[in-house]
PDB file of C-alpha atoms and ligand atoms in Angstrom:
ATOM      1  CA  UNK A  33       0.000   0.000   0.000  1.00  0.00           C
ATOM      2  CA  UNK A  34       2.725   2.494   1.046  1.00  0.00           C
ATOM      3  CA  UNK A  35       4.801   1.578  -1.987  1.00  0.00           C
ATOM      4  CA  UNK A  36       1.837   2.424  -4.197  1.00  0.00           C
ATOM      5  CA  UNK A  37       1.321   5.799  -2.450  1.00  0.00           C
ATOM      6  CA  UNK A  38       5.019   6.699  -2.781  1.00  0.00           C
ATOM      7  CA  UNK A  39       4.993   5.750  -6.474  1.00  0.00           C
ATOM      8  CA  UNK A  40       1.879   7.853  -7.043  1.00  0.00           C
ATOM      9  CA  UNK A  41       3.436  10.866  -5.296  1.00  0.00           C
ATOM     10  CA  UNK A  42       6.616  10.439  -7.336  1.00  0.00           C
ATOM     11  CA  UNK A  43       4.591  10.206 -10.572  1.00  0.00           C
ATOM     12  CA  UNK A  44       2.611  13.362  -9.721  1.00  0.00           C
ATOM     13  CA  UNK A  45       5.796  15.255  -8.738  1.00  0.00           C
ATOM     14  CA  UNK A  46       7.457  14.345 -12.044  1.00  0.00           C
ATOM     15  CA  UNK A  47       4.361  15.419 -14.025  1.00  0.00           C
ATOM     16  CA  UNK A  48       4.214  18.756 -12.186  1.00  0.00           C
ATOM     17  CA  UNK A  49       7.944  19.307 -12.789  1.00  0.00           C
ATOM     18  CA  UNK A  50       7.540  18.595 -16.507  1.00  0.00           C
ATOM     19  CA  UNK A  51       4.712  21.129 -16.798  1.00  0.00           C
ATOM     20  CA  UNK A  52       6.749  23.705 -14.847  1.00  0.00           C
ATOM     21  CA  UNK A  53       9.861  23.145 -16.987  1.00  0.00           C
ATOM     22  CA  UNK A  54       7.881  23.512 -20.231  1.00  0.00           C
ATOM     23  CA  UNK A  55       6.167  26.670 -19.013  1.00  0.00           C
ATOM     24  CA  UNK A  56       9.397  28.239 -17.715  1.00  0.00           C
ATOM     25  CA  UNK A  57      11.319  27.459 -20.878  1.00  0.00           C
ATOM     26  CA  UNK A  58       8.575  29.002 -23.006  1.00  0.00           C
ATOM     27  CA  UNK A  59       8.483  32.090 -20.782  1.00  0.00           C
ATOM     28  CA  UNK A  60      12.260  32.528 -20.608  1.00  0.00           C
ATOM     29  CA  UNK A  61      12.543  32.105 -24.380  1.00  0.00           C
ATOM     30  CA  UNK A  62      10.837  35.507 -24.762  1.00  0.00           C
ATOM     31  CA  UNK A  63      13.839  37.300 -23.197  1.00  0.00           C
ATOM     32  CA  UNK A  64      17.540  37.524 -24.098  1.00  0.00           C
ATOM     33  CA  UNK A  65      19.217  34.127 -23.985  1.00  0.00           C
ATOM     34  CA  UNK A  66      22.785  33.833 -22.671  1.00  0.00           C
ATOM     35  CA  UNK A  67      25.254  32.437 -25.192  1.00  0.00           C
ATOM     36  CA  UNK A  68      27.542  30.752 -22.715  1.00  0.00           C
ATOM     37  CA  UNK A  69      26.769  29.305 -19.273  1.00  0.00           C
ATOM     38  CA  UNK A  70      29.660  27.966 -17.190  1.00  0.00           C
ATOM     39  CA  UNK A  71      28.931  25.735 -14.195  1.00  0.00           C
ATOM     40  CA  UNK A  72      30.952  24.550 -11.198  1.00  0.00           C
ATOM     41  CA  UNK A  73      28.934  21.478 -10.209  1.00  0.00           C
ATOM     42  CA  UNK A  74      29.780  21.270  -6.514  1.00  0.00           C
ATOM     43  CA  UNK A  75      28.264  19.419  -3.551  1.00  0.00           C
ATOM     44  CA  UNK A  76      27.763  15.873  -4.827  1.00  0.00           C
ATOM     45  CA  UNK A  77      29.221  14.176  -1.740  1.00  0.00           C
ATOM     46  CA  UNK A  78      27.389  16.426   0.723  1.00  0.00           C
ATOM     47  CA  UNK A  79      24.184  15.601  -1.143  1.00  0.00           C
ATOM     48  CA  UNK A  80      24.885  11.890  -0.685  1.00  0.00           C
ATOM     49  CA  UNK A  81      25.456  12.495   3.063  1.00  0.00           C
ATOM     50  CA  UNK A  82      22.199  14.455   3.254  1.00  0.00           C
ATOM     51  CA  UNK A  83      20.377  11.517   1.681  1.00  0.00           C
ATOM     52  CA  UNK A  84      22.009   9.233   4.248  1.00  0.00           C
ATOM     53  CA  UNK A  85      23.749   7.142   1.589  1.00  0.00           C
ATOM     54  CA  UNK A  86      26.439   4.923   3.056  1.00  0.00           C
ATOM     55  CA  UNK A  87      28.867   5.684   0.227  1.00  0.00           C
ATOM     56  CA  UNK A  88      29.329   9.385  -0.503  1.00  0.00           C
ATOM     57  CA  UNK A  89      30.697   8.569  -3.963  1.00  0.00           C
ATOM     58  CA  UNK A  90      27.125   7.768  -5.032  1.00  0.00           C
ATOM     59  CA  UNK A  91      26.530  11.521  -5.005  1.00  0.00           C
ATOM     60  CA  UNK A  92      28.485  11.740  -8.268  1.00  0.00           C
ATOM     61  CA  UNK A  93      25.912   9.522 -10.022  1.00  0.00           C
ATOM     62  CA  UNK A  94      23.151  11.888  -8.900  1.00  0.00           C
ATOM     63  CA  UNK A  95      25.408  14.739 -10.054  1.00  0.00           C
ATOM     64  CA  UNK A  96      25.696  13.236 -13.518  1.00  0.00           C
ATOM     65  CA  UNK A  97      21.908  12.892 -13.831  1.00  0.00           C
ATOM     66  CA  UNK A  98      21.483  16.544 -12.898  1.00  0.00           C
ATOM     67  CA  UNK A  99      24.129  17.531 -15.447  1.00  0.00           C
ATOM     68  CA  UNK A 100      22.130  15.856 -18.245  1.00  0.00           C
ATOM     69  CA  UNK A 101      18.910  17.499 -17.072  1.00  0.00           C
ATOM     70  CA  UNK A 102      20.448  20.979 -16.902  1.00  0.00           C
ATOM     71  CA  UNK A 103      22.139  20.482 -20.280  1.00  0.00           C
ATOM     72  CA  UNK A 104      18.735  19.647 -21.725  1.00  0.00           C
ATOM     73  CA  UNK A 105      17.203  22.861 -20.308  1.00  0.00           C
ATOM     74  CA  UNK A 106      20.077  24.895 -21.772  1.00  0.00           C
ATOM     75  CA  UNK A 107      19.725  23.312 -25.206  1.00  0.00           C
ATOM     76  CA  UNK A 108      15.968  23.775 -25.252  1.00  0.00           C
ATOM     77  CA  UNK A 109      16.500  27.439 -24.414  1.00  0.00           C
ATOM     78  CA  UNK A 110      19.067  27.810 -27.203  1.00  0.00           C
ATOM     79  CA  UNK A 111      22.161  28.483 -25.049  1.00  0.00           C
ATOM     80  CA  UNK A 112      24.945  28.078 -27.624  1.00  0.00           C
ATOM     81  CA  UNK A 113      27.649  26.924 -25.255  1.00  0.00           C
ATOM     82  CA  UNK A 114      27.727  25.179 -21.882  1.00  0.00           C
ATOM     83  CA  UNK A 115      30.953  24.524 -19.971  1.00  0.00           C
ATOM     84  CA  UNK A 116      30.987  22.275 -16.904  1.00  0.00           C
ATOM     85  CA  UNK A 117      33.717  21.584 -14.350  1.00  0.00           C
ATOM     86  CA  UNK A 118      33.550  17.793 -14.094  1.00  0.00           C
ATOM     87  CA  UNK A 119      37.006  17.127 -12.641  1.00  0.00           C
ATOM     88  CA  UNK A 120      39.726  19.471 -11.429  1.00  0.00           C
ATOM     89  CA  UNK A 121      43.379  18.428 -11.640  1.00  0.00           C
ATOM     90  CA  UNK A 122      43.274  18.931  -7.844  1.00  0.00           C
ATOM     91  CA  UNK A 123      40.684  16.128  -7.636  1.00  0.00           C
ATOM     92  CA  UNK A 124      43.469  13.625  -8.356  1.00  0.00           C
ATOM     93  CA  UNK A 125      44.444  14.204  -4.705  1.00  0.00           C
ATOM     94  CA  UNK A 126      41.206  12.509  -3.541  1.00  0.00           C
ATOM     95  CA  UNK A 127      41.239   8.863  -2.454  1.00  0.00           C
ATOM     96  CA  UNK A 128      42.145   6.386  -5.218  1.00  0.00           C
ATOM     97  CA  UNK A 129      38.670   4.829  -4.821  1.00  0.00           C
ATOM     98  CA  UNK A 130      36.943   8.137  -5.476  1.00  0.00           C
ATOM     99  CA  UNK A 131      39.179   9.019  -8.435  1.00  0.00           C
ATOM    100  CA  UNK A 132      38.459   5.562  -9.855  1.00  0.00           C
ATOM    101  CA  UNK A 133      34.701   6.098  -9.391  1.00  0.00           C
ATOM    102  CA  UNK A 134      34.814   9.421 -11.219  1.00  0.00           C
ATOM    103  CA  UNK A 135      36.922   7.996 -14.053  1.00  0.00           C
ATOM    104  CA  UNK A 136      34.641   4.971 -14.494  1.00  0.00           C
ATOM    105  CA  UNK A 137      31.554   7.182 -14.368  1.00  0.00           C
ATOM    106  CA  UNK A 138      32.998   9.529 -16.989  1.00  0.00           C
ATOM    107  CA  UNK A 139      34.060   6.718 -19.333  1.00  0.00           C
ATOM    108  CA  UNK A 140      30.669   5.029 -19.086  1.00  0.00           C
ATOM    109  CA  UNK A 141      28.616   8.204 -19.455  1.00  0.00           C
ATOM    110  CA  UNK A 142      30.693   9.903 -22.169  1.00  0.00           C
ATOM    111  CA  UNK A 143      30.382   6.868 -24.381  1.00  0.00           C
ATOM    112  CA  UNK A 144      26.592   6.923 -23.987  1.00  0.00           C
ATOM    113  CA  UNK A 145      26.231  10.702 -24.144  1.00  0.00           C
ATOM    114  CA  UNK A 146      28.048  10.960 -27.488  1.00  0.00           C
ATOM    115  CA  UNK A 147      25.498   8.616 -29.062  1.00  0.00           C
ATOM    116  CA  UNK A 148      22.387  10.186 -27.506  1.00  0.00           C
ATOM    117  CA  UNK A 149      20.138  11.072 -30.413  1.00  0.00           C
ATOM    118  CA  UNK A 150      17.663  13.002 -28.242  1.00  0.00           C
ATOM    119  CA  UNK A 151      20.267  15.389 -26.819  1.00  0.00           C
ATOM    120  CA  UNK A 152      23.423  15.439 -28.917  1.00  0.00           C
ATOM    121  CA  UNK A 153      22.245  14.652 -32.462  1.00  0.00           C
ATOM    122  CA  UNK A 154      18.904  16.400 -32.276  1.00  0.00           C
ATOM    123  CA  UNK A 155      20.469  19.685 -31.200  1.00  0.00           C
ATOM    124  CA  UNK A 156      23.784  19.265 -33.041  1.00  0.00           C
ATOM    125  CA  UNK A 157      26.148  19.437 -30.076  1.00  0.00           C
ATOM    126  CA  UNK A 158      29.909  19.252 -30.446  1.00  0.00           C
ATOM    127  CA  UNK A 159      31.355  17.685 -27.286  1.00  0.00           C
ATOM    128  CA  UNK A 160      34.806  18.902 -26.237  1.00  0.00           C
ATOM    129  CA  UNK A 161      36.659  17.336 -23.345  1.00  0.00           C
ATOM    130  CA  UNK A 162      39.066  20.069 -22.322  1.00  0.00           C
ATOM    131  CA  UNK A 163      42.037  20.312 -20.001  1.00  0.00           C
ATOM    132  CA  UNK A 164      44.879  17.921 -19.328  1.00  0.00           C
ATOM    133  CA  UNK A 165      43.818  14.886 -21.351  1.00  0.00           C
ATOM    134  CA  UNK A 166      47.305  13.440 -20.973  1.00  0.00           C
ATOM    135  CA  UNK A 167      46.641  12.917 -17.242  1.00  0.00           C
ATOM    136  CA  UNK A 168      43.695  10.590 -17.900  1.00  0.00           C
ATOM    137  CA  UNK A 169      44.041   6.801 -17.745  1.00  0.00           C
ATOM    138  CA  UNK A 170      44.430   5.517 -21.297  1.00  0.00           C
ATOM    139  CA  UNK A 171      40.979   3.925 -21.474  1.00  0.00           C
ATOM    140  CA  UNK A 172      39.191   7.087 -20.319  1.00  0.00           C
ATOM    141  CA  UNK A 173      41.290   9.278 -22.598  1.00  0.00           C
ATOM    142  CA  UNK A 174      40.335   7.047 -25.498  1.00  0.00           C
ATOM    143  CA  UNK A 175      36.619   7.316 -24.717  1.00  0.00           C
ATOM    144  CA  UNK A 176      36.963  11.098 -24.342  1.00  0.00           C
ATOM    145  CA  UNK A 177      38.623  11.445 -27.737  1.00  0.00           C
ATOM    146  CA  UNK A 178      36.038   9.128 -29.295  1.00  0.00           C
ATOM    147  CA  UNK A 179      33.201  11.266 -27.893  1.00  0.00           C
ATOM    148  CA  UNK A 180      34.808  14.384 -29.379  1.00  0.00           C
ATOM    149  CA  UNK A 181      35.420  12.709 -32.728  1.00  0.00           C
ATOM    150  CA  UNK A 182      31.889  11.300 -32.917  1.00  0.00           C
ATOM    151  CA  UNK A 183      30.367  14.752 -32.405  1.00  0.00           C
ATOM    152  CA  UNK A 184      32.971  16.903 -34.158  1.00  0.00           C
ATOM    153  CA  UNK A 185      30.744  17.358 -37.226  1.00  0.00           C
ATOM    154  CA  UNK A 186      28.110  19.152 -35.108  1.00  0.00           C
ATOM    155  CA  UNK A 187      28.263  22.922 -35.069  1.00  0.00           C
ATOM    156  CA  UNK A 188      25.046  24.267 -33.511  1.00  0.00           C
ATOM    157  CA  UNK A 189      26.097  23.993 -29.874  1.00  0.00           C
ATOM    158  CA  UNK A 190      29.310  23.435 -27.898  1.00  0.00           C
ATOM    159  CA  UNK A 191      29.511  21.398 -24.714  1.00  0.00           C
ATOM    160  CA  UNK A 192      32.883  21.857 -22.998  1.00  0.00           C
ATOM    161  CA  UNK A 193      33.510  19.261 -20.294  1.00  0.00           C
ATOM    162  CA  UNK A 194      36.530  20.239 -18.181  1.00  0.00           C
ATOM    163  CA  UNK A 195      38.089  16.891 -17.362  1.00  0.00           C
ATOM    164  CA  UNK A 196      40.649  17.222 -15.812  1.00  0.00           C
ATOM    165  CA  UNK A 197      41.197  20.967 -15.807  1.00  0.00           C
ATOM    166  CA  UNK A 198      42.831  23.845 -13.937  1.00  0.00           C
ATOM    167  CA  UNK A 199      43.307  27.305 -15.427  1.00  0.00           C
ATOM    168  CA  UNK A 200      46.987  27.489 -14.444  1.00  0.00           C
ATOM    169  CA  UNK A 201      47.851  24.561 -16.727  1.00  0.00           C
ATOM    170  CA  UNK A 202      45.511  25.705 -19.491  1.00  0.00           C
ATOM    171  CA  UNK A 203      47.233  29.116 -19.500  1.00  0.00           C
ATOM    172  CA  UNK A 204      50.683  27.473 -19.520  1.00  0.00           C
ATOM    173  CA  UNK A 205      49.751  25.412 -22.579  1.00  0.00           C
ATOM    174  CA  UNK A 206      48.119  28.419 -24.256  1.00  0.00           C
ATOM    175  CA  UNK A 207      51.208  30.576 -23.674  1.00  0.00           C
ATOM    176  CA  UNK A 208      53.425  27.921 -25.214  1.00  0.00           C
ATOM    177  CA  UNK A 209      51.146  27.658 -28.261  1.00  0.00           C
ATOM    178  CA  UNK A 210      51.017  31.474 -28.495  1.00  0.00           C
ATOM    179  CA  UNK A 211      54.831  31.732 -28.547  1.00  0.00           C
ATOM    180  CA  UNK A 212      55.041  29.061 -31.240  1.00  0.00           C
ATOM    181  CA  UNK A 213      52.371  30.760 -33.350  1.00  0.00           C
ATOM    182  CA  UNK A 214      54.186  34.083 -32.992  1.00  0.00           C
ATOM    183  CA  UNK A 215      57.045  32.554 -35.024  1.00  0.00           C
ATOM    184  CA  UNK A 216      54.660  32.047 -37.953  1.00  0.00           C
ATOM    185  CA  UNK A 217      54.649  35.213 -40.110  1.00  0.00           C
ATOM    186  CA  UNK A 218      50.944  34.918 -40.966  1.00  0.00           C
ATOM    187  CA  UNK A 219      49.854  34.186 -37.399  1.00  0.00           C
ATOM    188  CA  UNK A 220      52.010  36.956 -35.948  1.00  0.00           C
ATOM    189  CA  UNK A 221      49.982  39.523 -37.952  1.00  0.00           C
ATOM    190  CA  UNK A 222      46.937  38.668 -35.813  1.00  0.00           C
ATOM    191  CA  UNK A 223      46.250  40.900 -32.804  1.00  0.00           C
ATOM    192  CA  UNK A 224      47.810  39.375 -29.639  1.00  0.00           C
ATOM    193  CA  UNK A 225      44.535  39.185 -27.695  1.00  0.00           C
ATOM    194  CA  UNK A 226      42.760  37.376 -30.523  1.00  0.00           C
ATOM    195  CA  UNK A 227      45.708  35.057 -31.044  1.00  0.00           C
ATOM    196  CA  UNK A 228      45.843  34.179 -27.334  1.00  0.00           C
ATOM    197  CA  UNK A 229      42.128  33.511 -27.268  1.00  0.00           C
ATOM    198  CA  UNK A 230      42.648  31.122 -30.154  1.00  0.00           C
ATOM    199  CA  UNK A 231      45.163  29.202 -28.020  1.00  0.00           C
ATOM    200  CA  UNK A 232      42.746  28.523 -25.141  1.00  0.00           C
ATOM    201  CA  UNK A 233      40.846  25.251 -24.780  1.00  0.00           C
ATOM    202  CA  UNK A 234      37.643  27.268 -25.254  1.00  0.00           C
ATOM    203  CA  UNK A 235      38.992  28.967 -28.396  1.00  0.00           C
ATOM    204  CA  UNK A 236      35.695  29.236 -30.311  1.00  0.00           C
ATOM    205  CA  UNK A 237      33.311  29.457 -27.339  1.00  0.00           C
ATOM    206  CA  UNK A 238      31.551  32.800 -26.836  1.00  0.00           C
ATOM    207  CA  UNK A 239      32.345  35.022 -23.836  1.00  0.00           C
ATOM    208  CA  UNK A 240      30.807  33.732 -20.618  1.00  0.00           C
ATOM    209  CA  UNK A 241      27.462  35.334 -19.706  1.00  0.00           C
ATOM    210  CA  UNK A 242      26.599  33.332 -16.614  1.00  0.00           C
ATOM    211  CA  UNK A 243      28.754  31.552 -14.044  1.00  0.00           C
ATOM    212  CA  UNK A 244      26.958  29.242 -11.616  1.00  0.00           C
ATOM    213  CA  UNK A 245      28.515  27.534  -8.600  1.00  0.00           C
ATOM    214  CA  UNK A 246      26.390  25.351  -6.362  1.00  0.00           C
ATOM    215  CA  UNK A 247      26.897  24.141  -2.762  1.00  0.00           C
ATOM    216  CA  UNK A 248      27.228  27.548  -1.094  1.00  0.00           C
ATOM    217  CA  UNK A 249      30.962  27.890  -1.823  1.00  0.00           C
ATOM    218  CA  UNK A 250      32.203  31.262  -3.083  1.00  0.00           C
ATOM    219  CA  UNK A 251      35.372  30.115  -4.847  1.00  0.00           C
ATOM    220  CA  UNK A 252      36.414  29.818  -8.472  1.00  0.00           C
ATOM    221  CA  UNK A 253      38.708  26.821  -7.914  1.00  0.00           C
ATOM    222  CA  UNK A 254      40.809  27.646 -10.986  1.00  0.00           C
ATOM    223  CA  UNK A 255      37.848  27.292 -13.320  1.00  0.00           C
ATOM    224  CA  UNK A 256      38.126  29.263 -16.597  1.00  0.00           C
ATOM    225  CA  UNK A 257      39.988  32.107 -14.859  1.00  0.00           C
ATOM    226  CA  UNK A 258      41.205  33.802 -18.048  1.00  0.00           C
ATOM    227  CA  UNK A 259      37.797  33.457 -19.730  1.00  0.00           C
ATOM    228  CA  UNK A 260      35.938  34.832 -16.700  1.00  0.00           C
ATOM    229  CA  UNK A 261      38.291  37.819 -16.396  1.00  0.00           C
ATOM    230  CA  UNK A 262      37.922  38.718 -20.043  1.00  0.00           C
ATOM    231  CA  UNK A 263      34.160  38.244 -20.335  1.00  0.00           C
ATOM    232  CA  UNK A 264      32.904  41.825 -19.945  1.00  0.00           C
ATOM    233  CA  UNK A 265      29.368  40.927 -18.924  1.00  0.00           C
ATOM    234  CA  UNK A 266      29.591  37.771 -16.891  1.00  0.00           C
ATOM    235  CA  UNK A 267      26.992  37.510 -14.126  1.00  0.00           C
ATOM    236  CA  UNK A 268      27.992  35.177 -11.267  1.00  0.00           C
ATOM    237  CA  UNK A 269      25.550  33.194  -9.175  1.00  0.00           C
ATOM    238  CA  UNK A 270      26.574  31.288  -6.032  1.00  0.00           C
ATOM    239  CA  UNK A 271      23.740  28.984  -5.030  1.00  0.00           C
ATOM    240  CA  UNK A 272      23.220  27.344  -1.636  1.00  0.00           C
ATOM    241  CA  UNK A 273      21.783  24.116  -3.029  1.00  0.00           C
ATOM    242  CA  UNK A 274      23.984  21.058  -3.663  1.00  0.00           C
ATOM    243  CA  UNK A 275      24.499  20.303  -7.377  1.00  0.00           C
ATOM    244  CA  UNK A 276      22.113  17.288  -7.568  1.00  0.00           C
ATOM    245  CA  UNK A 277      19.420  19.495  -5.938  1.00  0.00           C
ATOM    246  CA  UNK A 278      19.782  22.312  -8.486  1.00  0.00           C
ATOM    247  CA  UNK A 279      16.230  22.587  -9.755  1.00  0.00           C
ATOM    248  CA  UNK A 280      14.371  24.343 -12.553  1.00  0.00           C
ATOM    249  CA  UNK A 281      13.320  26.922  -9.931  1.00  0.00           C
ATOM    250  CA  UNK A 282      16.940  27.974  -9.220  1.00  0.00           C
ATOM    251  CA  UNK A 283      17.739  27.842 -12.931  1.00  0.00           C
ATOM    252  CA  UNK A 284      14.676  29.935 -13.794  1.00  0.00           C
ATOM    253  CA  UNK A 285      15.514  32.515 -11.102  1.00  0.00           C
ATOM    254  CA  UNK A 286      19.082  32.847 -12.436  1.00  0.00           C
ATOM    255  CA  UNK A 287      17.852  33.297 -15.999  1.00  0.00           C
ATOM    256  CA  UNK A 288      15.277  35.893 -14.925  1.00  0.00           C
ATOM    257  CA  UNK A 289      17.906  37.837 -12.951  1.00  0.00           C
ATOM    258  CA  UNK A 290      20.206  37.678 -15.973  1.00  0.00           C
ATOM    259  CA  UNK A 291      17.462  38.852 -18.301  1.00  0.00           C
ATOM    260  CA  UNK A 292      16.638  41.807 -16.052  1.00  0.00           C
ATOM    261  CA  UNK A 293      20.303  42.882 -15.854  1.00  0.00           C
ATOM    262  CA  UNK A 294      21.579  42.182 -19.318  1.00  0.00           C
ATOM    263  CA  UNK A 295      22.570  45.241 -21.317  1.00  0.00           C
ATOM    264  CA  UNK A 296      23.084  46.032 -24.952  1.00  0.00           C
ATOM    265  CA  UNK A 297      26.752  45.140 -24.474  1.00  0.00           C
ATOM    266  CA  UNK A 298      26.032  41.478 -24.143  1.00  0.00           C
ATOM    267  CA  UNK A 299      28.500  38.746 -24.925  1.00  0.00           C
ATOM    268  CA  UNK A 300      30.674  38.487 -27.982  1.00  0.00           C
ATOM    269  CA  UNK A 301      30.470  35.591 -30.351  1.00  0.00           C
ATOM    270  CA  UNK A 302      33.995  35.009 -31.490  1.00  0.00           C
ATOM    271  CA  UNK A 303      34.874  35.124 -35.110  1.00  0.00           C
ATOM    272  CA  UNK A 304      38.384  33.797 -35.002  1.00  0.00           C
ATOM    273  CA  UNK A 305      40.544  34.318 -38.104  1.00  0.00           C
ATOM    274  CA  UNK A 306      40.413  31.355 -40.517  1.00  0.00           C
ATOM    275  CA  UNK A 307      44.125  30.695 -39.984  1.00  0.00           C
ATOM    276  CA  UNK A 308      43.545  30.018 -36.262  1.00  0.00           C
ATOM    277  CA  UNK A 309      40.503  27.822 -36.926  1.00  0.00           C
ATOM    278  CA  UNK A 310      42.495  25.793 -39.461  1.00  0.00           C
ATOM    279  CA  UNK A 311      45.365  25.328 -37.000  1.00  0.00           C
ATOM    280  CA  UNK A 312      42.981  24.223 -34.224  1.00  0.00           C
ATOM    281  CA  UNK A 313      41.131  21.837 -36.551  1.00  0.00           C
ATOM    282  CA  UNK A 314      44.449  20.279 -37.518  1.00  0.00           C
ATOM    283  CA  UNK A 315      45.349  19.835 -33.812  1.00  0.00           C
ATOM    284  CA  UNK A 316      42.039  18.041 -33.239  1.00  0.00           C
ATOM    285  CA  UNK A 317      42.578  15.817 -36.292  1.00  0.00           C
ATOM    286  CA  UNK A 318      46.045  14.913 -34.919  1.00  0.00           C
ATOM    287  CA  UNK A 319      44.501  14.150 -31.512  1.00  0.00           C
ATOM    288  CA  UNK A 320      41.824  11.903 -33.065  1.00  0.00           C
ATOM    289  CA  UNK A 321      44.562  10.008 -34.901  1.00  0.00           C
ATOM    290  CA  UNK A 322      46.283   9.171 -31.581  1.00  0.00           C
ATOM    291  CA  UNK A 323      43.239   7.324 -30.215  1.00  0.00           C
ATOM    292  CA  UNK A 324      42.651   3.627 -30.407  1.00  0.00           C
ATOM    293  CA  UNK A 325      39.433   3.386 -32.438  1.00  0.00           C
ATOM    294  CA  UNK A 326      38.574   3.324 -36.085  1.00  0.00           C
ATOM    295  CA  UNK A 327      38.145   6.727 -37.715  1.00  0.00           C
ATOM    296  CA  UNK A 328      35.186   6.378 -40.038  1.00  0.00           C
ATOM    297  CA  UNK A 329      34.080   8.832 -42.678  1.00  0.00           C
ATOM    298  CA  UNK A 330      30.839  10.658 -42.012  1.00  0.00           C
TER     299      UNK A 330
HETATM  300  C1  LIG B 533      32.020  18.217  -6.876  1.00  0.00           C
HETATM  301  O1  LIG B 533      31.336  17.693  -5.766  1.00  0.00           O
HETATM  302  C2  LIG B 533      31.840  17.360  -8.040  1.00  0.00           C
HETATM  303  C3  LIG B 533      32.836  16.667  -8.660  1.00  0.00           C
HETATM  304  C4  LIG B 533      34.229  16.676  -8.213  1.00  0.00           C
HETATM  305  C5  LIG B 533      32.547  15.815  -9.819  1.00  0.00           C
HETATM  306  C6  LIG B 533      31.472  16.357 -10.711  1.00  0.00           C
HETATM  307  C7  LIG B 533      31.132  15.339 -11.689  1.00  0.00           C
HETATM  308  C8  LIG B 533      29.889  15.100 -12.130  1.00  0.00           C
HETATM  309  C9  LIG B 533      28.702  15.851 -11.738  1.00  0.00           C
HETATM  310  C10 LIG B 533      29.708  14.043 -13.140  1.00  0.00           C
HETATM  311  C11 LIG B 533      29.830  14.692 -14.486  1.00  0.00           C
HETATM  312  C12 LIG B 533      30.508  13.813 -15.425  1.00  0.00           C
HETATM  313  C13 LIG B 533      30.569  14.075 -16.745  1.00  0.00           C
HETATM  314  C14 LIG B 533      31.192  13.078 -17.624  1.00  0.00           C
HETATM  315  C15 LIG B 533      30.036  15.302 -17.338  1.00  0.00           C
HETATM  316  P1  LIG B 533      32.221  17.252  -4.538  1.00  0.00           P
HETATM  317  O2  LIG B 533      32.747  15.870  -4.792  1.00  0.00           O
HETATM  318  O3  LIG B 533      33.289  18.305  -4.305  1.00  0.00           O
HETATM  319  O4  LIG B 533      31.206  17.212  -3.343  1.00  0.00           O
HETATM  320  P2  LIG B 533      31.331  17.997  -1.960  1.00  0.00           P
HETATM  321  O5  LIG B 533      31.605  19.440  -2.303  1.00  0.00           O
HETATM  322  O6  LIG B 533      30.021  17.803  -1.308  1.00  0.00           O
HETATM  323  O7  LIG B 533      32.469  17.360  -1.220  1.00  0.00           O
HETATM  324 MG1  LIG B 534      33.302  20.154  -3.374  1.00  0.00          MG
END
């Protein structure tokens, strides 16, 4: 009897949420839509503790489910680019069991995500795994590259998954690339700021409009530091809820606040010079060739 009542309540709650999501997305679509939302998904383990789960690592599974849900809201709204912090280089300092859980979760989910027709193909999303790919275990790195390759023909939306990432190392790599490109006569004609932007992992992503961090922490944890500093109109939101609890209500409130504050000077869509785009495309083609799977024509 109780099982039936709980199931009924769950069914009603899901129905109500679906109606609310549809209504909010329709309403928000009438206002200005951010081009780039960046998210620090924090609080997975505290959420697991709150639920009373014996193993706090289970919080990451709930975190992944929320990530897919929020990605879906963003795509339905037409947000061109979403960047999520899925693993910081600092996270390698966690227990080997937890690192292993996060790696296994990522490998399993990335493989599935890349072939999701309802999210990735329908909207035309190019998945980019950005950061220090060389630090990943070979199997995970291979899946990451495969996910990028499988979606590299999409150009409507960009999903940047920082895994594993810290800005310090991204800027080191970008500076090295910048110095190399400066030796090329054609590249050196390009304005320094534009050239440096072209060297970042987020080279063709628009400026960031909205930064969200959950779990009540007010830190940036080396997430997209250069991009945040150079995005002239980035609005930051630090939310008290844990990441798996981040609901359509919080998301809707953030979007409404953004829409009421946004000015004419909203974000830039980058138009990088063709020479930079060609060089980056070539780097990706070289990366795909290093992975252990068959490259098929599309
Ligand atoms: C922070 O919570 C979360 C992480 C370190 C991992 C985030 C990963 C996911 C949500 C899965 C996404 C995976 C892909 C492939 C997109 P925490 O562990 O710091 O929790 P706490 O702040 O409560 O300790
Ligand atoms: Mg945390």
